[in-house]
mmCIF file of C-alpha atoms and ligand atoms in Angstrom:
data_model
loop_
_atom_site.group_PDB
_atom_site.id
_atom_site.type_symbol
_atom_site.label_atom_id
_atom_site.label_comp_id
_atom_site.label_asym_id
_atom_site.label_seq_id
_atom_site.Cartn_x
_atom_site.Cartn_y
_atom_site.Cartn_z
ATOM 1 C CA UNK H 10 0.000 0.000 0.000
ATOM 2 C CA UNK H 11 2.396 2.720 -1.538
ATOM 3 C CA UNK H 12 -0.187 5.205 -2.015
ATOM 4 C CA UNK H 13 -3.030 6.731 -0.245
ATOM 5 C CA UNK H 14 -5.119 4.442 -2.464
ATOM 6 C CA UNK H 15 -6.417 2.709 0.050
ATOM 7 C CA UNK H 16 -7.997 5.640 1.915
ATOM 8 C CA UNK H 17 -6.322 5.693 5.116
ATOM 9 C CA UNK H 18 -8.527 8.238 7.415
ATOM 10 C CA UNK H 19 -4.737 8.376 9.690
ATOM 11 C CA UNK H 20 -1.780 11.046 8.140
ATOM 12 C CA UNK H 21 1.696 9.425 7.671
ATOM 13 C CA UNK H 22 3.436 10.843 10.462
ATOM 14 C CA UNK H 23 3.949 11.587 13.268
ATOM 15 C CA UNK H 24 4.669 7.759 14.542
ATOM 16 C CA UNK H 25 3.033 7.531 18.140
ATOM 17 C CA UNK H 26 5.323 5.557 20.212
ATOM 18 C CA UNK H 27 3.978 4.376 23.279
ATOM 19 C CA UNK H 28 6.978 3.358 26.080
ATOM 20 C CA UNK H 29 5.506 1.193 28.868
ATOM 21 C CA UNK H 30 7.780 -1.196 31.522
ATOM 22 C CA UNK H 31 8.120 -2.730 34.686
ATOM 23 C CA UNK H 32 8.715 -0.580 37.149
ATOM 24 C CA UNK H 33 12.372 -0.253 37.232
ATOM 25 C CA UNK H 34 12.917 -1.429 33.771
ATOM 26 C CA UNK H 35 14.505 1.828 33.025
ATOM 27 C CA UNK H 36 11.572 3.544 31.095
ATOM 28 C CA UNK H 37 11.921 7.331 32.037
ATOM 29 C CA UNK H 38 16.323 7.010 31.453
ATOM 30 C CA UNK H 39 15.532 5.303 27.927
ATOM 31 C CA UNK H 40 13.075 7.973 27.081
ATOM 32 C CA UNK H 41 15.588 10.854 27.959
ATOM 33 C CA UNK H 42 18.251 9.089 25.605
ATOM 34 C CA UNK H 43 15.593 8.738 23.007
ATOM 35 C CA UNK H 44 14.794 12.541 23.058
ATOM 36 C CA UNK H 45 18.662 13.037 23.035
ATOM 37 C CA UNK H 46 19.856 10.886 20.324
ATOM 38 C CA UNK H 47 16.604 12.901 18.363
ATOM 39 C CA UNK H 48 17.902 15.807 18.823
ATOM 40 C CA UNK H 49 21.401 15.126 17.911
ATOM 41 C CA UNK H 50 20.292 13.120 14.604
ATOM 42 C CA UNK H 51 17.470 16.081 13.680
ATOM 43 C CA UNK H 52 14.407 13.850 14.235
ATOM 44 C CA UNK H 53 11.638 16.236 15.457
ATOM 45 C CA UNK H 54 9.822 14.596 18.182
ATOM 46 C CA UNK H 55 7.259 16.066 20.938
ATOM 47 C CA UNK H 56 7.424 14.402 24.387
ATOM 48 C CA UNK H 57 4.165 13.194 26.182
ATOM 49 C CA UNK H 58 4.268 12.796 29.578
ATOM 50 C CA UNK H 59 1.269 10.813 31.138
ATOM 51 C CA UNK H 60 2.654 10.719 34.712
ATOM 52 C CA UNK H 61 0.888 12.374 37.126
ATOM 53 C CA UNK H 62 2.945 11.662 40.400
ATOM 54 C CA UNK H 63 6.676 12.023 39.122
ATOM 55 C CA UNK H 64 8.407 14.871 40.961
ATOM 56 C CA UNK H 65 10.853 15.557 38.181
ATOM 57 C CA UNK H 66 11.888 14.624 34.073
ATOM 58 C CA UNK H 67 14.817 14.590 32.805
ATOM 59 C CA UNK H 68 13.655 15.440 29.831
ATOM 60 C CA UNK H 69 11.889 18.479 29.117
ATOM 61 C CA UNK H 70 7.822 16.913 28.253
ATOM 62 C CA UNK H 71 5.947 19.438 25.482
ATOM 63 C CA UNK H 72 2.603 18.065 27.219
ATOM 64 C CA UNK H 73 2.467 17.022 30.757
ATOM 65 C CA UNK H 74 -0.582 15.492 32.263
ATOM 66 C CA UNK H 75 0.931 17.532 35.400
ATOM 67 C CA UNK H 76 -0.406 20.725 33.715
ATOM 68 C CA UNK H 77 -3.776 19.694 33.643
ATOM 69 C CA UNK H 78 -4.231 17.950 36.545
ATOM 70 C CA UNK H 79 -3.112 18.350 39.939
ATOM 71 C CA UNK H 80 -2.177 14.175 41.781
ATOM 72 C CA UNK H 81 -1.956 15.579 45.269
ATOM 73 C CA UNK H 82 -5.430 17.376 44.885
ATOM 74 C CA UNK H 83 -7.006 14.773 43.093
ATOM 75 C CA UNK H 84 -5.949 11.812 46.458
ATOM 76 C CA UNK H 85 -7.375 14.783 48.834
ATOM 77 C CA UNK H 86 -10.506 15.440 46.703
ATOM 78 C CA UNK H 87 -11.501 11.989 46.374
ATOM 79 C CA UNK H 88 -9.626 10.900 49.461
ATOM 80 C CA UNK H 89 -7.517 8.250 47.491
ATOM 81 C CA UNK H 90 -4.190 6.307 47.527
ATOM 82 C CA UNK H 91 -1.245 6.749 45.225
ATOM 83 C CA UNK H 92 -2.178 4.010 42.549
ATOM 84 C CA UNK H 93 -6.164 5.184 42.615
ATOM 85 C CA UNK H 94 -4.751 8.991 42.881
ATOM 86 C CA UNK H 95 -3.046 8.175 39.788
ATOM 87 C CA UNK H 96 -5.611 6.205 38.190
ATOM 88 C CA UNK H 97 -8.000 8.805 38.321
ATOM 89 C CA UNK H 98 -6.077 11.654 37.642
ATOM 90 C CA UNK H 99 -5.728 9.657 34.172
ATOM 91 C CA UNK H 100 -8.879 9.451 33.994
ATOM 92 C CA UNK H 101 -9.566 13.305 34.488
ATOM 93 C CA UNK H 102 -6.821 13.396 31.938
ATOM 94 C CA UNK H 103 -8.314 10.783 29.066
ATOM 95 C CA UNK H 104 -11.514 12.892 29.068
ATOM 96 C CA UNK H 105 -9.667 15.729 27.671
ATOM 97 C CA UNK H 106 -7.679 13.747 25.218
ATOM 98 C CA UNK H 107 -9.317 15.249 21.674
ATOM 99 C CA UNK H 108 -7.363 18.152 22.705
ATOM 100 C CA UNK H 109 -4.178 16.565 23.076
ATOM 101 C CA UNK H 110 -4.660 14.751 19.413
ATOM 102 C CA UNK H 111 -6.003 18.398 18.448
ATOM 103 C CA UNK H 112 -2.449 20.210 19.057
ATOM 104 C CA UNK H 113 -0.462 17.192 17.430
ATOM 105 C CA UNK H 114 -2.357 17.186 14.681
ATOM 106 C CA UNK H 115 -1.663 21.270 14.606
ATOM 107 C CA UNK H 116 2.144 20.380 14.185
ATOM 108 C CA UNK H 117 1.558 17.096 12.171
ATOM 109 C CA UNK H 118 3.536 18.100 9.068
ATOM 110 C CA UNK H 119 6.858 19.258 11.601
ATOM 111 C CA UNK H 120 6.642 15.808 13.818
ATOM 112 C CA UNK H 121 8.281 12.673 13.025
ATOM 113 C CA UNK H 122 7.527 11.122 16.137
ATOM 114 C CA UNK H 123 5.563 11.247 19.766
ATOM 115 C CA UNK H 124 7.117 9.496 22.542
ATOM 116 C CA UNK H 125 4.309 8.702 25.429
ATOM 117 C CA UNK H 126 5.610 8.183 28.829
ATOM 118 C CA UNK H 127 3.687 6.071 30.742
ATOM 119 C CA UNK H 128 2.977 6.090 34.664
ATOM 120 C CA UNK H 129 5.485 3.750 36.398
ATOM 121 C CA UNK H 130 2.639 1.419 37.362
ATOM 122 C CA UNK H 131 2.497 -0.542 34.195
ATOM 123 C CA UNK H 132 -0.929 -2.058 34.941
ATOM 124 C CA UNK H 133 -2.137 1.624 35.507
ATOM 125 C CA UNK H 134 -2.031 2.006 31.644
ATOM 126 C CA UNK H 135 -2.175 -1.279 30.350
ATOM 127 C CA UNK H 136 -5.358 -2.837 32.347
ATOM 128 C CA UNK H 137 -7.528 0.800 32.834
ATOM 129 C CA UNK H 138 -10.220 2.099 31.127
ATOM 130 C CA UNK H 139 -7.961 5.607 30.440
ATOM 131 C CA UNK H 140 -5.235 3.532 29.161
ATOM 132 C CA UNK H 141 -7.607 1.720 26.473
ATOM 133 C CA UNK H 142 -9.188 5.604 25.627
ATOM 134 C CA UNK H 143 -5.826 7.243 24.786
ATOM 135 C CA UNK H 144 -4.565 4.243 23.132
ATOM 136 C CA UNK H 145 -7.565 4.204 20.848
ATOM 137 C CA UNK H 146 -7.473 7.525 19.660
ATOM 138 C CA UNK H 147 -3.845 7.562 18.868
ATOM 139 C CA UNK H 148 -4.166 4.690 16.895
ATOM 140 C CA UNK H 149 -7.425 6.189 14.842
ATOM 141 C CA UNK H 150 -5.391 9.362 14.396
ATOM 142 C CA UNK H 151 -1.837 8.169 13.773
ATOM 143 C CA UNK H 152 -0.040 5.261 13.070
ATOM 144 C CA UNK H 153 0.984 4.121 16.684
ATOM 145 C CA UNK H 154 3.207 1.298 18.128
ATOM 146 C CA UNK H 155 4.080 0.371 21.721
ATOM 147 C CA UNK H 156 7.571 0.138 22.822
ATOM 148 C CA UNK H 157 7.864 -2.284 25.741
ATOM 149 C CA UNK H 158 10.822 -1.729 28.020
ATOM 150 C CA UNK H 159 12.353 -4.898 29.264
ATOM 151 C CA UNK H 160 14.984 -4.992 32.247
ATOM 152 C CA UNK H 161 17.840 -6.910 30.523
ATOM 153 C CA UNK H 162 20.084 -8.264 33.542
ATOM 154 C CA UNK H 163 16.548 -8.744 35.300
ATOM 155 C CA UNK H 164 15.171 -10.980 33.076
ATOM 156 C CA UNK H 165 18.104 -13.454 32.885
ATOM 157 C CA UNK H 166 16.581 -16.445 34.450
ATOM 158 C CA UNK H 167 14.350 -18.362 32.430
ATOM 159 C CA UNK H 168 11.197 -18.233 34.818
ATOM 160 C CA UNK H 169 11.497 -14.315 35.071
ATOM 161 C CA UNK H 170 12.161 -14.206 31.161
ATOM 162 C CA UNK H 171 8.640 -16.073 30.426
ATOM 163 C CA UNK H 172 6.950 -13.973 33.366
ATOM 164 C CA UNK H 173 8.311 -11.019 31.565
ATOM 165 C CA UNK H 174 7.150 -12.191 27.967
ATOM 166 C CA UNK H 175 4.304 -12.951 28.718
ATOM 167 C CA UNK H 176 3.007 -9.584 30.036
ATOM 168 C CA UNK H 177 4.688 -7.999 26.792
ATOM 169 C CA UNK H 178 2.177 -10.853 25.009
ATOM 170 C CA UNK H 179 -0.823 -9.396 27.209
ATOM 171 C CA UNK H 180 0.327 -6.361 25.999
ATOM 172 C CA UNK H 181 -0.023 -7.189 22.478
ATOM 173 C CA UNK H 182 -3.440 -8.954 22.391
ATOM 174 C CA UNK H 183 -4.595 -5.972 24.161
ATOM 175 C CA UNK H 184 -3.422 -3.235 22.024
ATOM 176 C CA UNK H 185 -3.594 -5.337 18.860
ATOM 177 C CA UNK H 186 -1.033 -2.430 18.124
ATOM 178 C CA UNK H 187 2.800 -3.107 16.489
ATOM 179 C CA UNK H 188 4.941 -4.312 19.291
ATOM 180 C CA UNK H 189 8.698 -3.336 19.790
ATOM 181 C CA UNK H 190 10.903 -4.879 22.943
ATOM 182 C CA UNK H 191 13.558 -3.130 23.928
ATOM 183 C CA UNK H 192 15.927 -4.946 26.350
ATOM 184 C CA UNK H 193 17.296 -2.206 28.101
ATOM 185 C CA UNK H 194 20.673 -2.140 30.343
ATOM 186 C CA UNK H 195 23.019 -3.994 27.765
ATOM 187 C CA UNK H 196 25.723 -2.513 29.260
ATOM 188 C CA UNK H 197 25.300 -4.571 32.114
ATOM 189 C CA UNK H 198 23.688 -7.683 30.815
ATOM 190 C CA UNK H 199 23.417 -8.159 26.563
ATOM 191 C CA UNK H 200 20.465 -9.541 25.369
ATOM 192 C CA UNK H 201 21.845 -12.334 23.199
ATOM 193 C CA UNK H 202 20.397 -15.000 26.114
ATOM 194 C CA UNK H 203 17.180 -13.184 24.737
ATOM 195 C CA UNK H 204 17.529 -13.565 21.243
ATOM 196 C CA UNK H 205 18.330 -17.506 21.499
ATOM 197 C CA UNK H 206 15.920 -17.952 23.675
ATOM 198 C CA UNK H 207 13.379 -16.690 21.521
ATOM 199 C CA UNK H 208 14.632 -17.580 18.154
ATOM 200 C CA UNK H 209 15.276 -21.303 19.193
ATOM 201 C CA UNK H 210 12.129 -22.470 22.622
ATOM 202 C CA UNK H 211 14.342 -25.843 22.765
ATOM 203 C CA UNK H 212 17.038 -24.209 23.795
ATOM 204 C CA UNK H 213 14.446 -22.150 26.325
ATOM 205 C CA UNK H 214 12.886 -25.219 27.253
ATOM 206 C CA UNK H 215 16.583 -26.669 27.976
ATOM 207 C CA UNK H 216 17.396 -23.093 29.774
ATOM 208 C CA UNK H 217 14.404 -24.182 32.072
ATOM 209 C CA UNK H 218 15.404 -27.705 32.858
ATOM 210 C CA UNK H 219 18.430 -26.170 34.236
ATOM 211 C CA UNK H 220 17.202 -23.996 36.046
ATOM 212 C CA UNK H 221 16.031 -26.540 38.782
ATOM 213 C CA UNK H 222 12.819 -24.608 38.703
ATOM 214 C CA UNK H 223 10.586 -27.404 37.635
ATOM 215 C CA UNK H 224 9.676 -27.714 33.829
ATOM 216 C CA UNK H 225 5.807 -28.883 34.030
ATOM 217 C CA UNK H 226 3.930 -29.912 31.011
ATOM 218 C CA UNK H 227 2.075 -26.235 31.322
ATOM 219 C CA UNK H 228 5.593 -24.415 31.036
ATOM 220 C CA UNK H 229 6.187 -26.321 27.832
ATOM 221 C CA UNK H 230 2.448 -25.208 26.463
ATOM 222 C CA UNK H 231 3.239 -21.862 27.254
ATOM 223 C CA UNK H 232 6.698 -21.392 25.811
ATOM 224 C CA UNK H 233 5.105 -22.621 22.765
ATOM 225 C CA UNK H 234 2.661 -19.681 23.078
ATOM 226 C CA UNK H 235 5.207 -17.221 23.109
ATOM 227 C CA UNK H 236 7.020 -19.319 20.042
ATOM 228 C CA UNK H 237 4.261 -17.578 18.185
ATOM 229 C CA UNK H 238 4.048 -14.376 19.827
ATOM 230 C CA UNK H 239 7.572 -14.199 19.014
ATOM 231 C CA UNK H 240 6.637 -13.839 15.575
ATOM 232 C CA UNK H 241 4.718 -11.142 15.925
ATOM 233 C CA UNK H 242 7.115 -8.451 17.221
ATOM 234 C CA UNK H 243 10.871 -6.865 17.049
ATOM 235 C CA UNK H 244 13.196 -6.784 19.369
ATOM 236 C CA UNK H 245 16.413 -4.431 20.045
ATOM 237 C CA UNK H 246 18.847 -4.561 22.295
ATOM 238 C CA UNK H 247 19.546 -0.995 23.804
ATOM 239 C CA UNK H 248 21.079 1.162 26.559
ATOM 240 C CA UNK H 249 19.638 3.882 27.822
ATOM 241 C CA UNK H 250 23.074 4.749 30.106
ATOM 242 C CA UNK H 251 25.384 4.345 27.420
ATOM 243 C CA UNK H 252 23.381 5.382 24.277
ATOM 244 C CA UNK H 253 23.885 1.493 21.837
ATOM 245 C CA UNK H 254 21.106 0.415 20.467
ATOM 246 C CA UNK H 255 19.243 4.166 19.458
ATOM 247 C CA UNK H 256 19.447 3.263 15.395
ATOM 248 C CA UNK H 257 18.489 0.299 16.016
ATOM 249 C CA UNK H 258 15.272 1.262 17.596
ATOM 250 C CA UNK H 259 14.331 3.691 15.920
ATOM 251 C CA UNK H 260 14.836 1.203 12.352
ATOM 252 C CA UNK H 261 12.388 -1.410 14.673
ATOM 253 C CA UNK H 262 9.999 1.958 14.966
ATOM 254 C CA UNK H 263 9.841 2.725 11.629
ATOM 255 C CA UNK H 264 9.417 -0.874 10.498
ATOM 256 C CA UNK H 265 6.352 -1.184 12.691
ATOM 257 C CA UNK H 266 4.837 1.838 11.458
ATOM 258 C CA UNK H 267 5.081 0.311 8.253
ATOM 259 C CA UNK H 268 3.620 -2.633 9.124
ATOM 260 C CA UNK H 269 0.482 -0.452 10.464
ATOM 261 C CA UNK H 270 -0.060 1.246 7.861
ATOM 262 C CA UNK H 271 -0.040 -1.997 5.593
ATOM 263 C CA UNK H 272 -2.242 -3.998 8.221
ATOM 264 C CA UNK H 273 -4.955 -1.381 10.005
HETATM 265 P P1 GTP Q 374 9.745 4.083 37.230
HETATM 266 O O1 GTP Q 374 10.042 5.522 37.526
HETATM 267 O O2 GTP Q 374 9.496 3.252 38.440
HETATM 268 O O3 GTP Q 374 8.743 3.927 36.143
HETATM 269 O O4 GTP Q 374 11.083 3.506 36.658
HETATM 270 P P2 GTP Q 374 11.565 3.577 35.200
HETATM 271 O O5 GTP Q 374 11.172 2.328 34.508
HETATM 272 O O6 GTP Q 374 11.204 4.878 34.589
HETATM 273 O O7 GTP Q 374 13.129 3.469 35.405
HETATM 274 P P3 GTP Q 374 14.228 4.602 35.583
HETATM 275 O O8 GTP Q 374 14.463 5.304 34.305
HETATM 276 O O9 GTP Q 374 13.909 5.405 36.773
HETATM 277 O O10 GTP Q 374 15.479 3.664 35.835
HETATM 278 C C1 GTP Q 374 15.501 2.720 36.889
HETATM 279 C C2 GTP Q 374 16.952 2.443 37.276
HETATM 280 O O11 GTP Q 374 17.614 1.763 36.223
HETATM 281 C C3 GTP Q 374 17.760 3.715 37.526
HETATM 282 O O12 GTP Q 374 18.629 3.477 38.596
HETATM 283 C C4 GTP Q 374 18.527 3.896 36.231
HETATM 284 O O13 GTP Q 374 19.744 4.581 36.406
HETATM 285 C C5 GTP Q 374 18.772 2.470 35.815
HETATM 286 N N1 GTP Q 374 18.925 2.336 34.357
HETATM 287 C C6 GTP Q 374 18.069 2.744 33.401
HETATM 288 N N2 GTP Q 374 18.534 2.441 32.179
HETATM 289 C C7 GTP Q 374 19.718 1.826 32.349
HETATM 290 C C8 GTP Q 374 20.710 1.272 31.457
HETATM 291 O O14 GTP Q 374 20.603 1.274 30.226
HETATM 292 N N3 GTP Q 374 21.798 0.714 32.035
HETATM 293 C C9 GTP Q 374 21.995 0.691 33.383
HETATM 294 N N4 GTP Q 374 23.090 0.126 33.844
HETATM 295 N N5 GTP Q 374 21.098 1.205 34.243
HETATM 296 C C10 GTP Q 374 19.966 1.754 33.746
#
């Protein structure tokens, strides 16, 4: 689908790209080094940030949820705790979110990309009601993809690895958006375990047996669940500390924007 032929409503650019992660997994550093390595390589990008309860960015954020809506008020007005004070203050947020599209669409034709920043509290995104709302009208407006932040050195043993996959899998089914996995922290662990792992689920299921965590007949089932989610997504290896890996992702980005276009 070279041409707009085929009546795509959505404009070419600017790619969405949505960062979630563990908590930990290094989202907020990776998302700095993202808006650097922009910068430095003249790719004109806009920063959303959709945390309401962090104190301070490194990054400068061209919209910030904290603008809109106050997280302290919102716990005292509705006398909540941190996760629901967060929660709703997204939700407060999500209501307003035509506007939000409204001023990228403004600068469309100057943006190649969006990077989202997500609330640390993956499930806050991923499994609410807000999450699904901003998500959706992204992806109506503008070819959107999720980039899912895995902690490299964290994920080394095999359990933790399938844990970890899987919730990037949940991800995927749930978004039904282009998936990208970027295992962070190379500098201190590289990701080639990773690629093996998923390239080759005998040599998983053999990483499992000697792990002397048991290898049940359920563990098999699923890593041949992943086998196919595998299929379905890119990975990277990156480093948000010392910069590797920033072509790279940003080649896996523009892939998967290709593939949207082609497939929604
Ligand atoms: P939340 O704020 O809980 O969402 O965490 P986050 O996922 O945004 O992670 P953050 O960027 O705060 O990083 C977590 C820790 O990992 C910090 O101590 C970072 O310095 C460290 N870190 C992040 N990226 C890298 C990396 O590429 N290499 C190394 N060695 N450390 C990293």
């Amino acid at each position: 689908s070279s041409s707009g032929q085929a009546g795509h409503s959505f404009r070419r650019k600017p790619v969405i790209i949505i960062v979630v992660g563990m908590a930990g997994s290094g989202k907020t550093t990776f998302l700095h080094r993202l808006v650097c390595h922009a910068q430095a390589s003249r790719i004109c990008g806009y920063v959303l940030n959709l945390d309401p309860a962090v104190m301070t960015l490194p990054y400068g954020a061209n919209i910030d949820i904290r603008d809109t809506v106050k997280y302290k008020e919102v716990m005292k007005q509705f006398n909540l705790g941190p996760n629901g004070g967060i929660l709703t203050s997204l939700n407060l947020f999500a209501t307003k979110f035509d506007e939000v599209i409204q001023v990228i669409e403004n600068r469309a034709d100057q943006l190649d990309y969006v990077l989202v920043d997500t609330p640390g509290q993956i499930e806050i995104f991923t499994w609410s009601a807000s999450g699904a709302i901003i998500t959706e009208a992204f992806a109506s407006t503008f070819p959107t993809v999720v980039a899912y932040v895995v902690d490299t050195p964290r994920s080394s043993s095999p359990v933790t690895f399938m844990s970890n996959m899987l919730y990037a899998c949940s991800i995927l089914y749930k978004t039904r958006l282009p998936l990208v996995l970027a295992f962070n922290k190379t500098d201190v662990a590289q990701h080639q375990f990773a690629l093996e792992w998923m390239e080759d689920f005998e040599a998983f299921q053999a990483a499992m047996r000697s792990d002397d965590s048991y290898m049940s007949t359920f563990a098999q089932s699923l890593s041949l669940v992943l086998d196919e989610f595998y299929k379905n997504l890119r990975s990277v290896g990156v480093s948000a500390v010392s910069g590797a890996g920033m072509d790279a992702f940003f080649k896996a980005i523009e892939a998967s924007a290709e593939e949207y276009m082609e497939t929604y």
